[in-house]
Coordinates of N, CA and C in Angstrom, one line a residue:
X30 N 0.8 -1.2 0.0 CA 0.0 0.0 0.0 C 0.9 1.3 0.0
X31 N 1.7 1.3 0.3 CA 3.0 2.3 1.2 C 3.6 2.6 -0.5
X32 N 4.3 1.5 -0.7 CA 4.7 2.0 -1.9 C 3.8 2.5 -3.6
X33 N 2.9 1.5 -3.4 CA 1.6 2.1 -4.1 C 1.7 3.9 -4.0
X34 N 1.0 4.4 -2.8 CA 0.8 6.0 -2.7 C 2.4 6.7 -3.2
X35 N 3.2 6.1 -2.4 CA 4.8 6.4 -2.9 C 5.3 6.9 -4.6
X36 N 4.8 6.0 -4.8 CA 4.9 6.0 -6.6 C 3.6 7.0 -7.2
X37 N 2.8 7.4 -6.0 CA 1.7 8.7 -7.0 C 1.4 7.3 -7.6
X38 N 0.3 6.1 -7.5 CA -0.4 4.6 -7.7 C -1.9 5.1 -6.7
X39 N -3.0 5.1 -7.2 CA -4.0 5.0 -6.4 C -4.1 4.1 -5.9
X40 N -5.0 4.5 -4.7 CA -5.4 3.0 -3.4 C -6.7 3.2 -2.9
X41 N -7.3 1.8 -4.0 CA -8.5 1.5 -3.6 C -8.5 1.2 -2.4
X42 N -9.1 1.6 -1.2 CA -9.3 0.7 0.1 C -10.0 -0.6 -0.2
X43 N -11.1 -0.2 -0.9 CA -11.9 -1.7 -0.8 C -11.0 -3.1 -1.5
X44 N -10.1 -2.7 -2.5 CA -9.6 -3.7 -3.2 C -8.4 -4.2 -2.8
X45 N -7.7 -2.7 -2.0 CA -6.8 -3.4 -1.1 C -7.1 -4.3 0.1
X46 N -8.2 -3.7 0.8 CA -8.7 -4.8 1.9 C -9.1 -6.2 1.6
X47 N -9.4 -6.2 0.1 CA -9.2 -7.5 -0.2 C -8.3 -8.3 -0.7
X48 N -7.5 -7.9 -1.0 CA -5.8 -8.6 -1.4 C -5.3 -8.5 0.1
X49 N -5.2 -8.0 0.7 CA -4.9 -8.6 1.9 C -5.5 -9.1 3.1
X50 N -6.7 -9.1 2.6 CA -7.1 -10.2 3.4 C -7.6 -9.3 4.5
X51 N -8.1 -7.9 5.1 CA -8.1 -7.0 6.0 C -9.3 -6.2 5.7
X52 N -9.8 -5.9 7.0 CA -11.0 -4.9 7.3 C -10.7 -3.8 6.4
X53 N -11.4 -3.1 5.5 CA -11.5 -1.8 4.9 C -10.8 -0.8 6.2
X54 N -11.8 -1.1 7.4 CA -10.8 -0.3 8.4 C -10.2 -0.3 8.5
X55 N -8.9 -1.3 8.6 CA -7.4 -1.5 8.5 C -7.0 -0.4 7.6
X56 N -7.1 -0.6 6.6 CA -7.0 0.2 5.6 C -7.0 1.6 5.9
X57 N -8.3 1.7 6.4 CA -8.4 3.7 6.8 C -7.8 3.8 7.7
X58 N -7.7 3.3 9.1 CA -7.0 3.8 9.9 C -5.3 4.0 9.2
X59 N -4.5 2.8 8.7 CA -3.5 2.8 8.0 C -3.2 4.3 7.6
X60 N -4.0 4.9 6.7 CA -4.4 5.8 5.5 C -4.4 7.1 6.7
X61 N -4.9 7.0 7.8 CA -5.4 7.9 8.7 C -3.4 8.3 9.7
X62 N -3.0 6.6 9.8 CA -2.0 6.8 10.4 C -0.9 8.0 9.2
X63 N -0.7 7.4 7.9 CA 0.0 8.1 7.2 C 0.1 9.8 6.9
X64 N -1.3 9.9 7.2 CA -1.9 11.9 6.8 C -1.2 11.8 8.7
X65 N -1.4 11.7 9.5 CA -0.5 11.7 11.0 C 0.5 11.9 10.7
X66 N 1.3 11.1 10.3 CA 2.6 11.1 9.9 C 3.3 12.3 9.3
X67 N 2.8 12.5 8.1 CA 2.9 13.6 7.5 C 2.7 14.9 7.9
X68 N 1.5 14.9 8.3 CA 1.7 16.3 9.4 C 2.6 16.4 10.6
X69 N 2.8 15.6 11.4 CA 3.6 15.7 12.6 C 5.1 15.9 12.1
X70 N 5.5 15.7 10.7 CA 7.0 15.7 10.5 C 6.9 16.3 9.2
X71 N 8.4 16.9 8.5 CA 8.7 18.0 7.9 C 7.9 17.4 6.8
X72 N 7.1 16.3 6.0 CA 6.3 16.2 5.1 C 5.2 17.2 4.8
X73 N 4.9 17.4 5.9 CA 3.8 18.4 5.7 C 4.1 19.9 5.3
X74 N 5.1 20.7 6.1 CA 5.6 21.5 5.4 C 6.0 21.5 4.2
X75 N 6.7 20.3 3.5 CA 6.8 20.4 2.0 C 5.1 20.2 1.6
X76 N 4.4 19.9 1.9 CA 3.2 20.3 1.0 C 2.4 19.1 0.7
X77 N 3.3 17.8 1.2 CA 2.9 16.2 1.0 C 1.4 16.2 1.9
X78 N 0.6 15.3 0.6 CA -1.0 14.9 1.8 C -1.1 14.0 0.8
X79 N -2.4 12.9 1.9 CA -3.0 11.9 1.0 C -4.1 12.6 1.1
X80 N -4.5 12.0 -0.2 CA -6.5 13.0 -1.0 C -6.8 12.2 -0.9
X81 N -8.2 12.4 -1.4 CA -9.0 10.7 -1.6 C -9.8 11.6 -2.5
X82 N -9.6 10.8 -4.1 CA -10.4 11.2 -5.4 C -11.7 10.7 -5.7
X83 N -12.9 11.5 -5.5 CA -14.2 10.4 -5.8 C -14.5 10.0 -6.7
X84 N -14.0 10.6 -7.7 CA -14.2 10.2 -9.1 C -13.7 8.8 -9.5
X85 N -12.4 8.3 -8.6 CA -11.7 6.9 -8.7 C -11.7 5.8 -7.5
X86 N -12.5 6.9 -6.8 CA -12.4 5.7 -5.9 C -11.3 5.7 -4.6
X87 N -10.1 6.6 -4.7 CA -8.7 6.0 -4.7 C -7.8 7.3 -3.5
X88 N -7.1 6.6 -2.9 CA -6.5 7.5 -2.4 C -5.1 7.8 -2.6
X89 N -4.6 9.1 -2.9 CA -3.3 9.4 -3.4 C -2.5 10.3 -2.8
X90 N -1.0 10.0 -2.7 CA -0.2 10.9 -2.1 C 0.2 12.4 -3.0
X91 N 0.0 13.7 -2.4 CA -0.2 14.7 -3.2 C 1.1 15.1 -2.9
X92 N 2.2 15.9 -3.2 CA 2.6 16.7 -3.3 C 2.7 18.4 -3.9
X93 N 2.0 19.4 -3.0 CA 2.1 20.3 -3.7 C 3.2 21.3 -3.7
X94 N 3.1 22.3 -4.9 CA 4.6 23.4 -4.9 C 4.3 24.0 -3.7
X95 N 5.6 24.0 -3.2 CA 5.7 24.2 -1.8 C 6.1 26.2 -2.0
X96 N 5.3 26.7 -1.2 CA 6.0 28.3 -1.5 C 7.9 28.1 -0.7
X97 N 8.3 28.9 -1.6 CA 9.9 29.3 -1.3 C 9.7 30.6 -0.4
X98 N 10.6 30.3 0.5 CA 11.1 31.5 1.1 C 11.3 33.0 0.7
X99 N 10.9 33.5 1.0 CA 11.3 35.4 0.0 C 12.6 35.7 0.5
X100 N 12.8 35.3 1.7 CA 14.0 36.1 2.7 C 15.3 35.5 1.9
X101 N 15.4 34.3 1.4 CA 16.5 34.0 0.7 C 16.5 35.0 -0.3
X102 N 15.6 35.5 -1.4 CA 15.7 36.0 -2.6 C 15.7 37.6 -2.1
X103 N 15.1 37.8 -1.1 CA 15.8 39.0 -0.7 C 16.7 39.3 -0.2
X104 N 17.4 38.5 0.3 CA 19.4 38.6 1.2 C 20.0 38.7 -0.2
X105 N 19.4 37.7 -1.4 CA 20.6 38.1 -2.4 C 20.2 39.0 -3.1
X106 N 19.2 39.5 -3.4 CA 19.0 41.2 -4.2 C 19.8 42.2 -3.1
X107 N 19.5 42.3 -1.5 CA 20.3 42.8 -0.8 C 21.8 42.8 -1.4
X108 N 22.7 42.0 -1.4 CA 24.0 41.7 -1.7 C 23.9 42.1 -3.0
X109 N 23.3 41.8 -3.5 CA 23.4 42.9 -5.1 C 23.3 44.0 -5.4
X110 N 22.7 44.7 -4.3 CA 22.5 46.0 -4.3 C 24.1 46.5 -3.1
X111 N 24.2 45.9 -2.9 CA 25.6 46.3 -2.1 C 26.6 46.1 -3.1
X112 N 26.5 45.4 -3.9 CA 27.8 45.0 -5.1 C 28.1 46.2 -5.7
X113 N 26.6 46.7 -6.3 CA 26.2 47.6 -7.4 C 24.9 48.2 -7.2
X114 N 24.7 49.5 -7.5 CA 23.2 50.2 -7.9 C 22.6 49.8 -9.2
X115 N 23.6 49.3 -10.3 CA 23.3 49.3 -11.4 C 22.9 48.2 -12.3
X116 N 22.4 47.5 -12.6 CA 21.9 46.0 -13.1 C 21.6 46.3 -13.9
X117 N 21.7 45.5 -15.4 CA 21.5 45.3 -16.8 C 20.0 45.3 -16.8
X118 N 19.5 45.2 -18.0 CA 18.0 45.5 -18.2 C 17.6 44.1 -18.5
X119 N 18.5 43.2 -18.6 CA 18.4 41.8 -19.1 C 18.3 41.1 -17.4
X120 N 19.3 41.5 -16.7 CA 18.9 41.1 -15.1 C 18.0 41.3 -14.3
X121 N 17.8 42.6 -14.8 CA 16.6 43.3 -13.8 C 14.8 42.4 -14.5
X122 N 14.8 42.0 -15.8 CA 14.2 41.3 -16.1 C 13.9 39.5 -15.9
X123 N 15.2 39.2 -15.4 CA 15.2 38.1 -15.2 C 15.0 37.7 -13.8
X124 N 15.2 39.0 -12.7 CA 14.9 38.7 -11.7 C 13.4 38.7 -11.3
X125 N 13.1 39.7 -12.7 CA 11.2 39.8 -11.9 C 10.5 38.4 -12.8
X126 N 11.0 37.6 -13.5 CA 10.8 36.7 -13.7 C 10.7 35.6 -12.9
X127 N 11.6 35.9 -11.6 CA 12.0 34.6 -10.9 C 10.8 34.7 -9.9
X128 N 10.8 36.2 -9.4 CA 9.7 36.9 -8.7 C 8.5 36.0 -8.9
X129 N 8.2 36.7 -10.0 CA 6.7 36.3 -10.3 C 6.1 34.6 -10.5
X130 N 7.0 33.8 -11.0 CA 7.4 32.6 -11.0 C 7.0 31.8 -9.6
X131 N 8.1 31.9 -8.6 CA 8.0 31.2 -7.2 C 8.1 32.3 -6.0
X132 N 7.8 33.4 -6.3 CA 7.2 34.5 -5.4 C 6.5 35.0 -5.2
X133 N 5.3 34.2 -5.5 CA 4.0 35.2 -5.9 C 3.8 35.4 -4.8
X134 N 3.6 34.9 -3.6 CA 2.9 35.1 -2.4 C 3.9 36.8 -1.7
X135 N 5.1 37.0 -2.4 CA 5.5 38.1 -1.7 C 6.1 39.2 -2.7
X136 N 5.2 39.0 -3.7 CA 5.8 40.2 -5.2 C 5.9 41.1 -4.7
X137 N 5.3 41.8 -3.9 CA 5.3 43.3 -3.8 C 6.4 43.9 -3.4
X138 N 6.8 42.9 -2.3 CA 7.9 43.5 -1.6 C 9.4 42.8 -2.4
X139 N 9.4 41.8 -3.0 CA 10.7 41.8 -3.9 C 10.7 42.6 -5.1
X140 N 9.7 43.1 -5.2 CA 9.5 44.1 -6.5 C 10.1 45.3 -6.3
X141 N 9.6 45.7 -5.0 CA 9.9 47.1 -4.5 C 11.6 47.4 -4.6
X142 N 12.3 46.1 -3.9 CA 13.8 45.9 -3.7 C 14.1 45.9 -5.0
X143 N 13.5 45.2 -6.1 CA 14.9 45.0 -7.3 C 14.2 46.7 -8.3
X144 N 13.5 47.4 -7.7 CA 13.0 48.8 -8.5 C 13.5 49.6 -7.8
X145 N 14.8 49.4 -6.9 CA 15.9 50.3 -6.5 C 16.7 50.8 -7.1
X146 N 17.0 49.3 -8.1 CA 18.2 49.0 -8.7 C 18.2 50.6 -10.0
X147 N 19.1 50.9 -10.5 CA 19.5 52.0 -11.7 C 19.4 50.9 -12.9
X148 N 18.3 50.5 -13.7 CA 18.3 49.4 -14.4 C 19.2 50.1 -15.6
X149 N 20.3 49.8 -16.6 CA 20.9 50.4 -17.8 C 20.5 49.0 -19.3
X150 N 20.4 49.8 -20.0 CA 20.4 48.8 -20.9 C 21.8 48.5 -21.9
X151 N 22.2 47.5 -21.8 CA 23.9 47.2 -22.3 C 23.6 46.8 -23.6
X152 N 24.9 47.0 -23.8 CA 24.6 46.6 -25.5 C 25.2 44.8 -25.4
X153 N 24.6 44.3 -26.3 CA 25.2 43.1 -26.5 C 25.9 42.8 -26.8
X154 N 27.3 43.5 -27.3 CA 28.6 43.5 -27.4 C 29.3 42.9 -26.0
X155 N 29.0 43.9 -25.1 CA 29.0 43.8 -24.1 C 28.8 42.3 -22.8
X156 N 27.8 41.7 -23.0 CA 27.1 40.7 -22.7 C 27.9 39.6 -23.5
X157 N 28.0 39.6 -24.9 CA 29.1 38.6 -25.9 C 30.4 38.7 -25.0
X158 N 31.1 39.6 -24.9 CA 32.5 39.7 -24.7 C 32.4 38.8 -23.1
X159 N 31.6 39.7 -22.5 CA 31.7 39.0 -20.6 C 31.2 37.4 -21.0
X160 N 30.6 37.1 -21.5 CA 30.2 35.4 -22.1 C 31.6 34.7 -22.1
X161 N 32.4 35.5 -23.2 CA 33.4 34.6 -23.7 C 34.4 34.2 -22.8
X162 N 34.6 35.7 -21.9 CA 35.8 36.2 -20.4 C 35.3 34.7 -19.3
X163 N 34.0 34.9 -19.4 CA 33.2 33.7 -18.3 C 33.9 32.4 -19.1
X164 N 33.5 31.8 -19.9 CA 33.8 30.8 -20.9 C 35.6 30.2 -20.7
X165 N 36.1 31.5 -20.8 CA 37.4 31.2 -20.6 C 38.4 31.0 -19.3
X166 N 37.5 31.9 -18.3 CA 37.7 31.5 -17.1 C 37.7 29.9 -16.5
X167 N 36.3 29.7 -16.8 CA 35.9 28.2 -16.4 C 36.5 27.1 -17.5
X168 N 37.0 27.2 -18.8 CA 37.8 26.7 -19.1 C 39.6 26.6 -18.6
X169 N 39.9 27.6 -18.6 CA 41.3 28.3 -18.0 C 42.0 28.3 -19.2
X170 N 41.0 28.9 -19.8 CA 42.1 29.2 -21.1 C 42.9 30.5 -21.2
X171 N 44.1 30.9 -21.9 CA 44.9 32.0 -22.0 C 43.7 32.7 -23.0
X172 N 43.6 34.0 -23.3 CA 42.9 35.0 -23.8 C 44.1 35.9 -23.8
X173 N 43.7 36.7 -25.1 CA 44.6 37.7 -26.1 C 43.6 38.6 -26.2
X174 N 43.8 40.4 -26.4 CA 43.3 41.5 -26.2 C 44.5 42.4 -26.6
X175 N 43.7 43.4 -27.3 CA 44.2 44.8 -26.9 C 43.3 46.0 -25.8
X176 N 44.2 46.4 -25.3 CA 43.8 47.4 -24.5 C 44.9 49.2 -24.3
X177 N 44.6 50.1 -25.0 CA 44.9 51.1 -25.0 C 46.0 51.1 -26.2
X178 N 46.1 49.9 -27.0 CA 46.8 49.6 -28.2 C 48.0 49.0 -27.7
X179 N 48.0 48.2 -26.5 CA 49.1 47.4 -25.9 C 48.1 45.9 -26.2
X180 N 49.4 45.1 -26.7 CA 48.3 43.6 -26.7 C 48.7 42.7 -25.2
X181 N 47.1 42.5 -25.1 CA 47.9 41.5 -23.7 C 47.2 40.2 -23.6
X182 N 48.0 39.3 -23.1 CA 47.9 37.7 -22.8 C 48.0 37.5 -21.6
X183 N 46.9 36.5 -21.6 CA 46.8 36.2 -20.3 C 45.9 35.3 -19.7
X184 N 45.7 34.5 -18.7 CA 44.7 33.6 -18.2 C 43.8 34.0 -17.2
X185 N 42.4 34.7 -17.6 CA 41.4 35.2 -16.4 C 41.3 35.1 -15.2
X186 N 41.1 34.9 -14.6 CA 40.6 34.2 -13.1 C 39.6 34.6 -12.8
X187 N 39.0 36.2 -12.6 CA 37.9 36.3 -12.3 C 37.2 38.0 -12.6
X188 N 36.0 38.0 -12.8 CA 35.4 39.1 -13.5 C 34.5 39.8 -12.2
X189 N 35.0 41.2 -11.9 CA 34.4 41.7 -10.9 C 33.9 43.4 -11.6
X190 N 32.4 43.3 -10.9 CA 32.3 45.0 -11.7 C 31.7 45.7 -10.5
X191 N 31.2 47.1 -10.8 CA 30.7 48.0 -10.0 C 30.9 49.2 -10.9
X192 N 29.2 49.3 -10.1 CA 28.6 50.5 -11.5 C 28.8 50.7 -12.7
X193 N 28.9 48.8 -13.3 CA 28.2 48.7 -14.0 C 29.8 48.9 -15.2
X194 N 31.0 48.8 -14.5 CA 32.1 48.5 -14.7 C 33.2 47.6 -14.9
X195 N 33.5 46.8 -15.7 CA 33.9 45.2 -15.3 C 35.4 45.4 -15.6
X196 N 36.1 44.8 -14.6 CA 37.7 44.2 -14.1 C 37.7 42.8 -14.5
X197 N 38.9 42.6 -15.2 CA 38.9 41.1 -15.8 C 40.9 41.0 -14.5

């Protein structure tokens, strides 16, 4: 029965009670112990319940989307606004994406935080080149440049910016 609900498998009581040979009661109480279970331990917080569907007859282990925390997603907009005032129009988009996605329950106030930010819109020149710098970092590859008409070589390590200014 256990692994039945486990696998998201409906559970007839009446048809289990008879493969095993047991009172339908057995069965509910069983059913009754498991929703117990679930609530009394961190199951329930994730959003886990048994239903019982009337259309089938059957009782099933639910899992629903569990709401996420905001305070995580706001410590790291925090720390991004400490980095920088200034965020790409491509990030500032992609965060209200994330927002509205698995934050619905607290949009207002992560909205308020990332409409602090000085959104700029970058050119994609820009966006290409930091791609490639990223790319070669995590490869560890040597990279060749001019800069101020001096050519330089060299192996990245790491890309740091502020206001919207990037150090290789």
């Amino acid at each position: 029965m256990y692994t039945r609900l486990l696998n998201n498998q409906g559970v007839n009581k009446m048809n289990l009670a008879d493969e095993l040979e047991v009172d339908e009661r057995t069965i509910q109480r069983d059913i009754d112990d498991i929703r117990n279970y679930l609530f009394d331990n961190d199951e329930y917080q994730q959003r886990m319940e048994v239903t019982y569907q009337h259309k089938t007859n059957e009782y099933r282990l639910i899992r629903h989307n569990a709401l996420l925390d905001s305070n995580i997603l706001s410590i790291l907009i925090m720390h991004l606004k400490n980095h920088s005032s200034v965020i790409s129009r491509d990030m500032y988009e992609l965060l209200k994406s994330i927002i509205y996605k698995f934050y619905s329950h607290d949009t207002k106030h992560l909205l308020e935080q990332i409409n602090m930010f000085h959104v700029v819109d970058e050119e994609k020149n820009t966006l290409t080149v930091l791609s490639i710098l990223q790319e070669a970092i995590h490869q560890q590859n040597t990279i060749k440049f001019k800069y101020h008409g001096e050519e330089i070589v060299g192996n990245p390590v790491q890309i740091t910016s502020t206001h919207n200014q990037y150090k290789l």
